[in-house]
Amino acid sequence: EPEVTQTPSHQVTQMGQEVILRCVPISNHLYFYWYRQILGQKVEFLVSFYNNEISEKSEIFDDQFSVERPDGSNFTLKIRSTKLEDSAMYFCASSVEGLSSGNTIYFGEGSWLTVV
Amino acid sequence: GQNIDQPTEMTATEGAIVQINCTYQTSGFNGLFWYQQHAGEAPTFLSYNVLDGLEEKGRFSSFLSRSKGYSYLLLKELQMKDSASYLCAVRDDGDYKLSFGAGTTVTVRA
């Protein structure tokens, strides 16, 4: 079964450093997402991406965050200057379509980011 | 935005049935999803409701009442592997994203 893949699975970084999390969405999917989950808390939406541009973003997704689809397969999340509170599991997700009924969002296994 | 409420924890015995309730308040509505999440893993899709009524998928069923802003996930013939967090998520009309509740941790005991 096709799946969303993410790298790295774990990353430890120092506060203030830049981090890039990488994702390969399911190949025929057109909508891409990043979510995060701080330990013990709920899954929170960060950003959605369609047709090479951001379609929606949350208030969490401030100027330190950016997303990019550098080629036909990868989808990346960059955090420019990490803070301690950015420590979380970051999930990439994708879906075939955005708004049609029954459209399901499929999640990758996550990238666990620890900022020290 | 959405306000999505579900119980924090539930415990049940192997072989039993558990019902996880979810209430939501949204400005619009375009579907309710249930996901299962084992500790440290990704959420995996269980079910989807957009119309009122019951959707059955093997041991799992999900119900929706749009007028009441209410859904439940029913887990039958519980197995130890069903111990996990169950996430209720709602999509607003016009949105691409899902908004998640905090999740209900279900513990299945022998």
CSV table of C-alpha atoms in Angstrom, one decimal:
chain,number,residue,atom,x,y,z
A,1,GLU,CA,0.0,0.0,0.0
A,2,PRO,CA,1.4,3.4,-0.9
A,3,GLU,CA,2.5,5.5,2.0
A,4,VAL,CA,3.9,8.9,3.0
A,5,THR,CA,7.5,8.7,4.0
A,6,GLN,CA,9.4,11.2,6.2
A,7,THR,CA,13.0,11.8,7.0
A,8,PRO,CA,14.7,12.1,9.4
A,9,SER,CA,12.7,10.0,11.9
A,10,HIS,CA,14.5,11.8,14.8
A,11,GLN,CA,16.6,15.0,14.9
A,12,VAL,CA,18.2,16.8,17.8
A,13,THR,CA,19.2,20.4,17.1
A,14,GLN,CA,20.4,23.3,19.1
A,15,MET,CA,18.2,26.3,19.7
A,16,GLY,CA,18.5,28.9,16.9
A,17,GLN,CA,19.6,26.4,14.3
A,18,GLU,CA,17.7,25.8,11.0
A,19,VAL,CA,16.0,22.4,10.5
A,20,ILE,CA,14.6,20.9,7.3
A,21,LEU,CA,12.1,18.0,7.5
A,22,ARG,CA,11.5,16.1,4.4
A,23,CYS,CA,8.5,14.2,3.1
A,24,VAL,CA,7.6,12.2,0.1
A,25,PRO,CA,3.8,12.2,-0.3
A,26,ILE,CA,1.8,9.4,-1.9
A,27,SER,CA,2.6,9.7,-5.6
A,28,ASN,CA,-0.9,10.5,-7.1
A,29,HIS,CA,-1.8,12.9,-4.2
A,30,LEU,CA,-2.2,16.6,-4.9
A,31,TYR,CA,-2.7,18.1,-1.5
A,32,PHE,CA,0.1,18.1,1.1
A,33,TYR,CA,0.0,19.0,4.8
A,34,TRP,CA,2.2,19.5,7.8
A,35,TYR,CA,0.9,18.8,11.3
A,36,ARG,CA,2.7,18.8,14.6
A,37,GLN,CA,2.0,17.1,17.9
A,38,ILE,CA,3.8,18.2,21.1
A,39,LEU,CA,4.3,15.4,23.5
A,40,GLY,CA,1.0,14.6,25.2
A,41,GLN,CA,-1.0,17.1,23.3
A,42,LYS,CA,-3.3,17.0,20.3
A,43,VAL,CA,-2.4,16.9,16.6
A,44,GLU,CA,-2.3,20.5,15.4
A,45,PHE,CA,-2.6,21.7,11.8
A,46,LEU,CA,0.3,23.8,10.5
A,47,VAL,CA,-0.1,24.3,6.7
A,48,SER,CA,-1.7,22.9,3.6
A,49,PHE,CA,-0.1,23.1,0.1
A,50,TYR,CA,-1.6,22.7,-3.3
A,51,ASN,CA,-0.6,23.5,-6.8
A,52,ASN,CA,2.8,24.8,-5.6
A,53,GLU,CA,1.4,27.3,-3.1
A,54,ILE,CA,0.1,27.5,0.4
A,55,SER,CA,-3.6,27.0,0.5
A,56,GLU,CA,-4.2,27.5,4.2
A,57,LYS,CA,-2.0,28.0,7.3
A,58,SER,CA,-2.6,28.2,11.0
A,59,GLU,CA,-1.4,30.9,13.4
A,60,ILE,CA,1.3,28.5,14.5
A,61,PHE,CA,2.8,28.7,11.0
A,62,ASP,CA,4.6,32.1,11.5
A,63,ASP,CA,7.5,33.6,9.6
A,64,GLN,CA,10.0,31.1,11.0
A,65,PHE,CA,8.3,28.3,9.1
A,66,SER,CA,8.3,27.7,5.3
A,67,VAL,CA,7.3,24.9,3.0
A,68,GLU,CA,8.6,24.0,-0.4
A,69,ARG,CA,8.1,21.4,-3.1
A,70,PRO,CA,11.6,21.5,-4.7
A,71,ASP,CA,10.9,18.7,-7.2
A,72,GLY,CA,8.1,16.4,-8.3
A,73,SER,CA,8.3,14.1,-5.2
A,74,ASN,CA,9.6,15.9,-2.1
A,75,PHE,CA,7.7,18.3,0.2
A,76,THR,CA,9.8,20.0,2.9
A,77,LEU,CA,9.2,22.0,6.1
A,78,LYS,CA,11.9,24.4,7.1
A,79,ILE,CA,12.1,25.9,10.6
A,80,ARG,CA,14.5,28.9,10.3
A,81,SER,CA,15.6,29.5,13.9
A,82,THR,CA,14.4,26.7,16.2
A,83,LYS,CA,13.0,27.4,19.6
A,84,LEU,CA,12.7,25.1,22.6
A,85,GLU,CA,8.9,25.1,22.1
A,86,ASP,CA,9.3,23.7,18.5
A,87,SER,CA,10.2,20.3,20.0
A,88,ALA,CA,7.4,18.0,18.7
A,89,MET,CA,6.6,15.2,16.4
A,90,TYR,CA,6.0,16.7,12.9
A,91,PHE,CA,3.7,14.7,10.6
A,92,CYS,CA,3.6,15.1,6.9
A,93,ALA,CA,0.3,14.1,5.2
A,94,SER,CA,-1.2,14.0,1.8
A,95,SER,CA,-4.6,13.5,0.1
A,96,VAL,CA,-5.8,13.0,-3.4
A,97,GLU,CA,-8.2,15.9,-3.4
A,98,GLY,CA,-8.9,18.7,-1.0
A,99,LEU,CA,-12.6,19.1,-0.5
A,100,SER,CA,-14.4,16.2,-2.1
A,101,SER,CA,-16.5,13.9,0.2
A,102,GLY,CA,-14.7,10.9,1.5
A,103,ASN,CA,-11.3,12.4,0.9
A,104,THR,CA,-8.9,10.9,3.4
A,105,ILE,CA,-5.7,12.5,4.7
A,106,TYR,CA,-2.9,9.9,5.1
A,107,PHE,CA,-0.1,10.6,7.5
A,108,GLY,CA,3.6,9.7,7.5
A,109,GLU,CA,5.3,8.1,10.4
A,110,GLY,CA,6.5,11.5,11.7
A,111,SER,CA,9.8,13.3,12.4
A,112,TRP,CA,10.6,13.7,16.0
A,113,LEU,CA,12.3,17.0,16.6
A,114,THR,CA,14.1,17.8,19.8
A,115,VAL,CA,15.4,21.4,20.3
A,116,VAL,CA,18.0,21.7,23.1
B,1,GLY,CA,-12.4,27.4,14.3
B,2,GLN,CA,-13.7,24.3,15.9
B,3,ASN,CA,-14.4,23.1,19.4
B,4,ILE,CA,-14.0,19.3,19.6
B,5,ASP,CA,-14.5,17.5,22.8
B,6,GLN,CA,-14.0,13.8,23.6
B,7,PRO,CA,-13.2,12.0,26.8
B,8,THR,CA,-9.6,11.8,27.9
B,9,GLU,CA,-9.5,8.1,28.9
B,10,MET,CA,-11.6,4.9,28.7
B,11,THR,CA,-10.8,1.4,30.0
B,12,ALA,CA,-12.5,-1.8,28.8
B,13,THR,CA,-12.1,-5.5,28.9
B,14,GLU,CA,-10.9,-7.7,26.1
B,15,GLY,CA,-13.9,-8.9,24.0
B,16,ALA,CA,-16.1,-6.1,25.2
B,17,ILE,CA,-17.5,-3.0,23.4
B,18,VAL,CA,-16.5,0.6,23.9
B,19,GLN,CA,-18.2,3.7,22.6
B,20,ILE,CA,-16.1,6.9,22.3
B,21,ASN,CA,-18.2,10.1,22.0
B,22,CYS,CA,-17.2,13.2,20.3
B,23,THR,CA,-19.0,16.6,20.2
B,24,TYR,CA,-18.0,19.4,18.0
B,25,GLN,CA,-18.9,23.0,17.2
B,26,THR,CA,-18.0,24.3,13.7
B,27,SER,CA,-19.0,27.3,11.6
B,28,GLY,CA,-19.5,24.9,8.7
B,29,PHE,CA,-19.2,21.1,8.3
B,30,ASN,CA,-17.7,19.0,5.7
B,31,GLY,CA,-17.0,15.6,7.3
B,32,LEU,CA,-16.0,13.9,10.5
B,33,PHE,CA,-13.1,11.5,10.7
B,34,TRP,CA,-11.9,9.0,13.3
B,35,TYR,CA,-8.2,8.1,13.4
B,36,GLN,CA,-6.3,5.6,15.6
B,37,GLN,CA,-2.9,6.5,17.0
B,38,HIS,CA,-0.6,4.2,18.8
B,39,ALA,CA,1.9,5.9,21.1
B,40,GLY,CA,4.8,7.4,19.1
B,41,GLU,CA,3.2,6.5,15.8
B,42,ALA,CA,1.2,8.3,13.0
B,43,PRO,CA,-2.6,8.6,13.1
B,44,THR,CA,-4.2,6.0,10.8
B,45,PHE,CA,-7.6,6.5,9.2
B,46,LEU,CA,-10.5,4.5,10.6
B,47,SER,CA,-13.7,6.0,9.4
B,48,TYR,CA,-15.5,8.9,7.8
B,49,ASN,CA,-19.0,10.3,8.2
B,50,VAL,CA,-20.5,13.2,6.3
B,51,LEU,CA,-24.2,12.2,6.4
B,52,ASP,CA,-26.2,11.3,9.4
B,53,GLY,CA,-26.2,7.7,10.4
B,54,LEU,CA,-24.0,4.7,11.0
B,55,GLU,CA,-21.0,3.6,9.0
B,56,GLU,CA,-19.9,0.1,9.7
B,57,LYS,CA,-16.4,-1.3,9.0
B,58,GLY,CA,-15.8,-4.7,10.5
B,59,ARG,CA,-15.3,-4.3,14.3
B,60,PHE,CA,-15.4,-0.5,14.1
B,61,SER,CA,-18.5,1.6,13.5
B,62,SER,CA,-19.0,5.4,13.5
B,63,PHE,CA,-22.2,7.4,13.9
B,64,LEU,CA,-22.9,11.0,13.1
B,65,SER,CA,-25.7,13.4,14.0
B,66,ARG,CA,-25.1,16.7,12.3
B,67,SER,CA,-27.9,18.5,14.0
B,68,LYS,CA,-26.5,17.6,17.4
B,69,GLY,CA,-22.9,18.1,16.5
B,70,TYR,CA,-22.2,14.6,17.8
B,71,SER,CA,-20.4,11.5,16.7
B,72,TYR,CA,-19.3,8.2,18.3
B,73,LEU,CA,-16.9,5.5,17.4
B,74,LEU,CA,-17.9,2.0,18.5
B,75,LEU,CA,-15.2,-0.6,18.9
B,76,LYS,CA,-16.6,-4.2,19.2
B,77,GLU,CA,-14.9,-7.4,20.3
B,78,LEU,CA,-12.0,-5.5,21.8
B,79,GLN,CA,-8.6,-6.9,21.3
B,80,MET,CA,-5.4,-5.9,23.2
B,81,LYS,CA,-4.0,-4.3,20.1
B,82,ASP,CA,-6.9,-1.8,20.2
B,83,SER,CA,-5.2,-0.1,23.1
B,84,ALA,CA,-4.4,3.3,21.5
B,85,SER,CA,-5.6,6.9,21.3
B,86,TYR,CA,-8.6,7.5,19.1
B,87,LEU,CA,-8.8,10.9,17.5
B,88,CYS,CA,-12.0,12.7,16.4
B,89,ALA,CA,-11.3,15.2,13.6
B,90,VAL,CA,-13.6,17.6,11.8
B,91,ARG,CA,-13.3,19.3,8.5
B,92,ASP,CA,-15.0,22.7,8.1
B,93,ASP,CA,-16.8,23.6,4.9
B,94,GLY,CA,-14.3,25.3,2.6
B,95,ASP,CA,-11.3,24.1,4.5
B,96,TYR,CA,-8.6,21.7,3.3
B,97,LYS,CA,-7.4,20.8,6.8
B,98,LEU,CA,-8.7,18.5,9.6
B,99,SER,CA,-9.0,19.9,13.1
B,100,PHE,CA,-8.4,17.3,15.7
B,101,GLY,CA,-9.7,16.7,19.2
B,102,ALA,CA,-7.3,15.9,22.0
B,103,GLY,CA,-7.9,12.2,21.6
B,104,THR,CA,-9.3,9.4,23.8
B,105,THR,CA,-6.9,6.9,25.2
B,106,VAL,CA,-8.4,3.5,25.3
B,107,THR,CA,-6.8,0.8,27.5
B,108,VAL,CA,-7.9,-2.8,26.9
B,109,ARG,CA,-7.4,-5.1,29.8
B,110,ALA,CA,-7.3,-8.9,29.8
